[in-house]
């Protein structure tokens, strides 16, 4: 059924209105980072009177933001890389091989979606203590990897199962091994699912506050969400510095989403139409 001109116009207006509502907090955050504390309290919703990057310069001087940024990048990128590699291999096995234990193994991954990982904080703390990983970025990497694999396997397995088996059979006739079929034939075809997995897990690792607060005590090893807490004073908070830090911390997520947004949308809508 074709949409009328009036209906199309209304849909465009609603879409632009929703985009404006969604983008306004980001614009407000950026504009507040360019103001002084006094200007923020005097006119919180207005644009800055003068354009100055002094707040950003001061941020790098007041707190070790470079360390916080590097720690967040290192933890998030490595966690996402490990999640993507292991989840893709597990999903390929679960979707392309049929053994008596395959269903049980798949259910084992699904259980990980049912049990919140934060419920096991005490055993996790004792485990990291016994492994000597307390106050180490590797404790966060291992936890994020273990927590992200179940949902990633669930997503990727569904995508692998939609691929025609004839592609794999043709590749095997040409002499491809299991790994070559996985790497050269099937993996490029599930790029939308991979983009979805990357974005979901990157955002979770980048924004997480709970686990860095528990496992990291050294100032130089803190990630951005925990490190920015030093800007909250007991009696006074420098809101301009805080907004500048939030702006810088949001940039990597925006960049990652823009780079993979097309694949991400294709991953979300895959299977909706034939």
Tab-separated table of C-alpha atoms in Angstrom:
chain	number	residue	atom	x	y	z
A	1	UNK	CA	0.000	0.000	0.000
A	2	UNK	CA	1.475	3.326	-1.087
A	3	UNK	CA	1.719	6.174	1.411
A	4	UNK	CA	-0.054	9.399	0.487
A	5	UNK	CA	1.805	12.694	0.178
A	6	UNK	CA	0.272	13.924	3.418
A	7	UNK	CA	1.187	10.744	5.254
A	8	UNK	CA	4.739	10.913	3.961
A	9	UNK	CA	5.024	14.527	5.086
A	10	UNK	CA	3.779	13.660	8.569
A	11	UNK	CA	6.252	10.772	8.829
A	12	UNK	CA	9.135	13.079	7.836
A	13	UNK	CA	8.064	15.693	10.391
A	14	UNK	CA	7.857	13.090	13.127
A	15	UNK	CA	11.248	11.643	12.141
A	16	UNK	CA	12.928	15.067	12.209
A	17	UNK	CA	11.226	15.890	15.502
A	18	UNK	CA	12.445	12.660	17.050
A	19	UNK	CA	15.968	13.296	15.716
A	20	UNK	CA	15.900	16.798	17.227
A	21	UNK	CA	14.792	15.464	20.598
A	22	UNK	CA	17.485	12.766	20.510
A	23	UNK	CA	20.278	15.155	19.476
A	24	UNK	CA	19.386	18.006	21.832
A	25	UNK	CA	21.043	16.458	24.945
A	26	UNK	CA	24.264	16.012	22.936
A	27	UNK	CA	24.160	19.642	21.763
A	28	UNK	CA	23.449	20.783	25.335
A	29	UNK	CA	26.388	18.736	26.644
A	30	UNK	CA	28.793	20.185	24.064
A	31	UNK	CA	27.612	23.765	24.608
A	32	UNK	CA	27.880	23.391	28.401
A	33	UNK	CA	31.460	22.178	28.024
A	34	UNK	CA	32.311	25.525	26.407
A	35	UNK	CA	30.858	27.592	29.266
A	36	UNK	CA	32.073	28.551	32.717
A	37	UNK	CA	30.354	27.286	35.852
A	38	UNK	CA	28.720	30.657	36.399
A	39	UNK	CA	27.425	30.762	32.837
A	40	UNK	CA	26.031	27.215	33.131
A	41	UNK	CA	23.964	28.160	36.193
A	42	UNK	CA	22.940	31.553	34.788
A	43	UNK	CA	21.764	30.294	31.366
A	44	UNK	CA	21.917	26.480	31.218
A	45	UNK	CA	19.927	26.123	27.978
A	46	UNK	CA	21.549	28.887	25.957
A	47	UNK	CA	24.555	28.705	23.660
A	48	UNK	CA	27.930	29.876	25.015
A	49	UNK	CA	28.585	33.603	24.656
A	50	UNK	CA	32.197	33.059	23.585
A	51	UNK	CA	33.837	30.072	21.920
A	52	UNK	CA	36.821	28.854	23.959
A	53	UNK	CA	38.565	25.520	24.455
A	54	UNK	CA	40.093	26.528	27.779
A	55	UNK	CA	37.880	24.028	29.594
A	56	UNK	CA	39.307	21.153	27.552
A	57	UNK	CA	42.868	22.333	28.163
A	58	UNK	CA	42.156	22.574	31.879
A	59	UNK	CA	40.657	19.071	31.891
A	60	UNK	CA	43.950	17.532	30.738
A	61	UNK	CA	45.773	19.470	33.456
A	62	UNK	CA	43.425	18.783	36.391
A	63	UNK	CA	42.888	15.041	35.892
A	64	UNK	CA	44.968	12.354	34.130
A	65	UNK	CA	42.375	12.161	31.359
A	66	UNK	CA	44.887	10.735	28.886
A	67	UNK	CA	45.345	7.709	31.171
A	68	UNK	CA	41.591	7.299	31.591
A	69	UNK	CA	41.090	7.506	27.819
A	70	UNK	CA	43.830	4.986	27.034
A	71	UNK	CA	42.517	2.538	29.657
A	72	UNK	CA	38.992	2.736	28.257
A	73	UNK	CA	40.199	2.301	24.680
A	74	UNK	CA	42.470	-0.626	25.591
A	75	UNK	CA	39.800	-2.456	27.604
A	76	UNK	CA	36.938	-1.825	25.171
A	77	UNK	CA	38.802	-2.603	21.938
A	78	UNK	CA	40.482	-5.748	23.235
A	79	UNK	CA	37.259	-7.011	24.846
A	80	UNK	CA	35.278	-6.469	21.646
A	81	UNK	CA	38.002	-8.162	19.592
A	82	UNK	CA	38.020	-11.253	21.822
A	83	UNK	CA	34.218	-11.384	21.936
A	84	UNK	CA	33.916	-11.124	18.156
A	85	UNK	CA	36.556	-13.776	17.414
A	86	UNK	CA	35.382	-16.393	19.913
A	87	UNK	CA	31.671	-15.762	19.324
A	88	UNK	CA	32.019	-16.035	15.548
A	89	UNK	CA	33.887	-19.335	15.808
A	90	UNK	CA	31.407	-20.743	18.334
A	91	UNK	CA	28.425	-19.609	16.253
A	92	UNK	CA	29.922	-21.182	13.122
A	93	UNK	CA	30.340	-24.496	14.938
A	94	UNK	CA	26.834	-24.430	16.448
A	95	UNK	CA	25.131	-23.536	13.167
A	96	UNK	CA	27.094	-25.712	10.719
A	97	UNK	CA	27.849	-28.888	12.672
A	98	UNK	CA	25.303	-31.265	14.140
A	99	UNK	CA	26.370	-33.457	17.042
A	100	UNK	CA	24.417	-34.830	19.970
A	101	UNK	CA	25.880	-32.202	22.283
A	102	UNK	CA	25.311	-29.204	19.968
A	103	UNK	CA	21.875	-28.352	21.373
A	104	UNK	CA	23.157	-28.602	24.936
A	105	UNK	CA	26.151	-26.398	24.126
A	106	UNK	CA	23.897	-23.802	22.532
A	107	UNK	CA	21.638	-23.856	25.600
A	108	UNK	CA	24.743	-23.353	27.750
A	109	UNK	CA	25.396	-20.049	25.961
A	110	UNK	CA	21.730	-19.065	26.234
A	111	UNK	CA	21.884	-19.507	30.011
A	112	UNK	CA	24.402	-16.679	30.033
A	113	UNK	CA	21.601	-14.371	28.839
A	114	UNK	CA	19.351	-15.377	31.713
A	115	UNK	CA	21.755	-14.835	34.619
A	116	UNK	CA	23.014	-11.261	35.255
A	117	UNK	CA	26.783	-11.333	35.642
A	118	UNK	CA	26.611	-8.808	38.487
A	119	UNK	CA	24.992	-11.476	40.687
A	120	UNK	CA	28.341	-13.269	40.740
A	121	UNK	CA	30.375	-10.280	41.910
A	122	UNK	CA	31.624	-12.017	45.077
A	123	UNK	CA	32.861	-15.194	43.297
A	124	UNK	CA	34.312	-13.007	40.542
A	125	UNK	CA	36.174	-10.894	43.080
A	126	UNK	CA	37.601	-13.976	44.791
A	127	UNK	CA	38.526	-15.484	41.406
A	128	UNK	CA	40.374	-12.359	40.298
A	129	UNK	CA	42.101	-12.198	43.670
A	130	UNK	CA	43.309	-15.797	43.361
A	131	UNK	CA	44.495	-15.126	39.807
A	132	UNK	CA	46.356	-12.014	40.919
A	133	UNK	CA	44.337	-9.799	38.564
A	134	UNK	CA	42.911	-7.345	41.081
A	135	UNK	CA	43.763	-3.770	40.151
A	136	UNK	CA	44.514	-4.927	36.600
A	137	UNK	CA	42.851	-4.041	33.306
A	138	UNK	CA	42.881	-7.733	32.389
A	139	UNK	CA	40.255	-8.409	35.045
A	140	UNK	CA	37.870	-6.071	33.199
A	141	UNK	CA	38.769	-7.558	29.812
A	142	UNK	CA	38.054	-11.113	30.978
A	143	UNK	CA	34.756	-10.130	32.598
A	144	UNK	CA	33.531	-8.152	29.591
A	145	UNK	CA	34.541	-10.960	27.241
A	146	UNK	CA	32.731	-13.593	29.300
A	147	UNK	CA	29.667	-11.375	29.656
A	148	UNK	CA	29.481	-10.442	25.971
A	149	UNK	CA	29.931	-13.882	24.427
A	150	UNK	CA	26.407	-15.268	25.170
A	151	UNK	CA	24.444	-12.495	23.411
A	152	UNK	CA	27.004	-12.417	20.583
A	153	UNK	CA	26.773	-16.173	20.009
A	154	UNK	CA	22.980	-15.896	20.013
A	155	UNK	CA	23.039	-13.149	17.350
A	156	UNK	CA	25.711	-14.689	15.132
A	157	UNK	CA	24.264	-18.210	15.262
A	158	UNK	CA	20.977	-16.895	13.935
A	159	UNK	CA	22.750	-15.171	11.059
A	160	UNK	CA	24.886	-18.192	10.175
A	161	UNK	CA	21.756	-20.344	9.994
A	162	UNK	CA	20.220	-18.016	7.392
A	163	UNK	CA	23.098	-18.556	4.964
A	164	UNK	CA	22.478	-21.173	2.253
A	165	UNK	CA	24.283	-24.452	2.807
A	166	UNK	CA	25.038	-24.536	-0.940
A	167	UNK	CA	27.655	-21.796	-0.458
A	168	UNK	CA	29.556	-23.980	1.946
A	169	UNK	CA	29.224	-27.049	-0.253
A	170	UNK	CA	30.539	-25.162	-3.288
A	171	UNK	CA	33.518	-23.918	-1.291
A	172	UNK	CA	34.329	-27.434	-0.093
A	173	UNK	CA	34.187	-28.743	-3.678
A	174	UNK	CA	36.787	-26.090	-4.535
A	175	UNK	CA	39.023	-27.503	-1.806
A	176	UNK	CA	38.369	-25.119	1.078
A	177	UNK	CA	38.966	-26.328	4.611
A	178	UNK	CA	36.619	-25.648	7.545
A	179	UNK	CA	38.569	-22.515	8.473
A	180	UNK	CA	38.655	-21.254	4.883
A	181	UNK	CA	34.894	-21.731	4.565
A	182	UNK	CA	34.453	-19.823	7.818
A	183	UNK	CA	36.938	-17.024	7.069
A	184	UNK	CA	36.632	-16.479	3.321
A	185	UNK	CA	33.054	-17.446	2.513
A	186	UNK	CA	30.675	-17.122	5.453
A	187	UNK	CA	32.251	-14.449	7.634
A	188	UNK	CA	32.083	-11.657	4.992
A	189	UNK	CA	28.372	-12.418	4.536
A	190	UNK	CA	27.502	-11.729	8.193
A	191	UNK	CA	29.074	-8.273	8.412
A	192	UNK	CA	25.761	-6.716	9.570
A	193	UNK	CA	25.659	-9.143	12.492
A	194	UNK	CA	29.320	-8.502	13.292
A	195	UNK	CA	28.662	-4.742	13.305
A	196	UNK	CA	25.751	-5.277	15.679
A	197	UNK	CA	27.917	-7.355	18.008
A	198	UNK	CA	30.747	-4.801	17.917
A	199	UNK	CA	28.525	-1.816	18.698
A	200	UNK	CA	26.553	-3.511	21.484
A	201	UNK	CA	29.631	-4.805	23.291
A	202	UNK	CA	31.724	-1.669	22.734
A	203	UNK	CA	29.060	0.564	24.256
A	204	UNK	CA	28.694	-1.764	27.240
A	205	UNK	CA	32.431	-1.952	27.910
A	206	UNK	CA	33.003	1.753	27.335
A	207	UNK	CA	30.187	2.945	29.603
A	208	UNK	CA	30.484	0.389	32.390
A	209	UNK	CA	30.957	1.892	35.834
A	210	UNK	CA	30.311	-1.047	38.135
A	211	UNK	CA	33.214	-3.421	37.448
A	212	UNK	CA	35.982	-0.776	37.188
A	213	UNK	CA	34.781	0.596	40.518
A	214	UNK	CA	35.109	-2.841	42.131
A	215	UNK	CA	38.299	-4.176	40.559
A	216	UNK	CA	40.386	-1.037	39.943
A	217	UNK	CA	41.808	1.040	42.792
A	218	UNK	CA	44.912	2.611	41.262
A	219	UNK	CA	44.253	6.075	39.821
A	220	UNK	CA	46.329	5.506	36.675
A	221	UNK	CA	44.340	2.368	35.765
A	222	UNK	CA	40.835	3.803	36.047
A	223	UNK	CA	38.568	4.040	33.022
A	224	UNK	CA	36.704	7.197	32.048
A	225	UNK	CA	33.392	6.540	33.905
A	226	UNK	CA	35.185	5.937	37.222
A	227	UNK	CA	37.979	8.450	36.620
A	228	UNK	CA	35.527	11.281	36.018
A	229	UNK	CA	34.251	10.852	39.568
A	230	UNK	CA	37.232	12.877	40.811
A	231	UNK	CA	35.520	15.954	39.372
A	232	UNK	CA	32.651	15.576	41.838
A	233	UNK	CA	33.661	17.457	44.967
A	234	UNK	CA	32.045	17.143	48.367
A	235	UNK	CA	30.982	20.792	48.403
A	236	UNK	CA	31.585	21.976	44.846
A	237	UNK	CA	31.613	20.436	41.357
A	238	UNK	CA	33.243	21.949	38.284
A	239	UNK	CA	30.428	21.258	35.848
A	240	UNK	CA	32.210	22.731	32.830
A	241	UNK	CA	35.091	20.261	33.278
A	242	UNK	CA	32.613	17.447	33.783
A	243	UNK	CA	30.745	18.262	30.569
A	244	UNK	CA	34.060	18.528	28.702
A	245	UNK	CA	35.038	15.067	29.942
A	246	UNK	CA	31.640	13.650	28.986
A	247	UNK	CA	31.954	15.156	25.513
A	248	UNK	CA	35.386	13.619	24.949
A	249	UNK	CA	34.231	10.265	26.310
A	250	UNK	CA	31.206	10.229	23.994
A	251	UNK	CA	33.219	10.915	20.830
A	252	UNK	CA	34.615	7.357	20.397
A	253	UNK	CA	31.125	5.852	20.675
A	254	UNK	CA	29.771	8.311	18.123
A	255	UNK	CA	32.643	7.534	15.742
A	256	UNK	CA	32.183	3.760	16.112
A	257	UNK	CA	28.450	4.020	15.514
A	258	UNK	CA	28.867	6.252	12.452
A	259	UNK	CA	31.441	3.872	10.971
A	260	UNK	CA	29.247	0.805	11.459
A	261	UNK	CA	25.766	2.372	11.431
A	262	UNK	CA	24.803	1.019	8.003
A	263	UNK	CA	25.842	-2.517	8.870
A	264	UNK	CA	24.209	-2.118	12.287
A	265	UNK	CA	20.833	-1.147	10.789
A	266	UNK	CA	21.055	-4.003	8.306
A	267	UNK	CA	21.744	-6.344	11.210
A	268	UNK	CA	18.718	-5.116	13.129
A	269	UNK	CA	16.348	-5.400	10.157
A	270	UNK	CA	17.694	-8.650	8.695
A	271	UNK	CA	14.903	-11.157	8.323
A	272	UNK	CA	12.171	-8.515	8.523
A	273	UNK	CA	11.515	-8.764	4.787
A	274	UNK	CA	12.337	-11.292	2.125
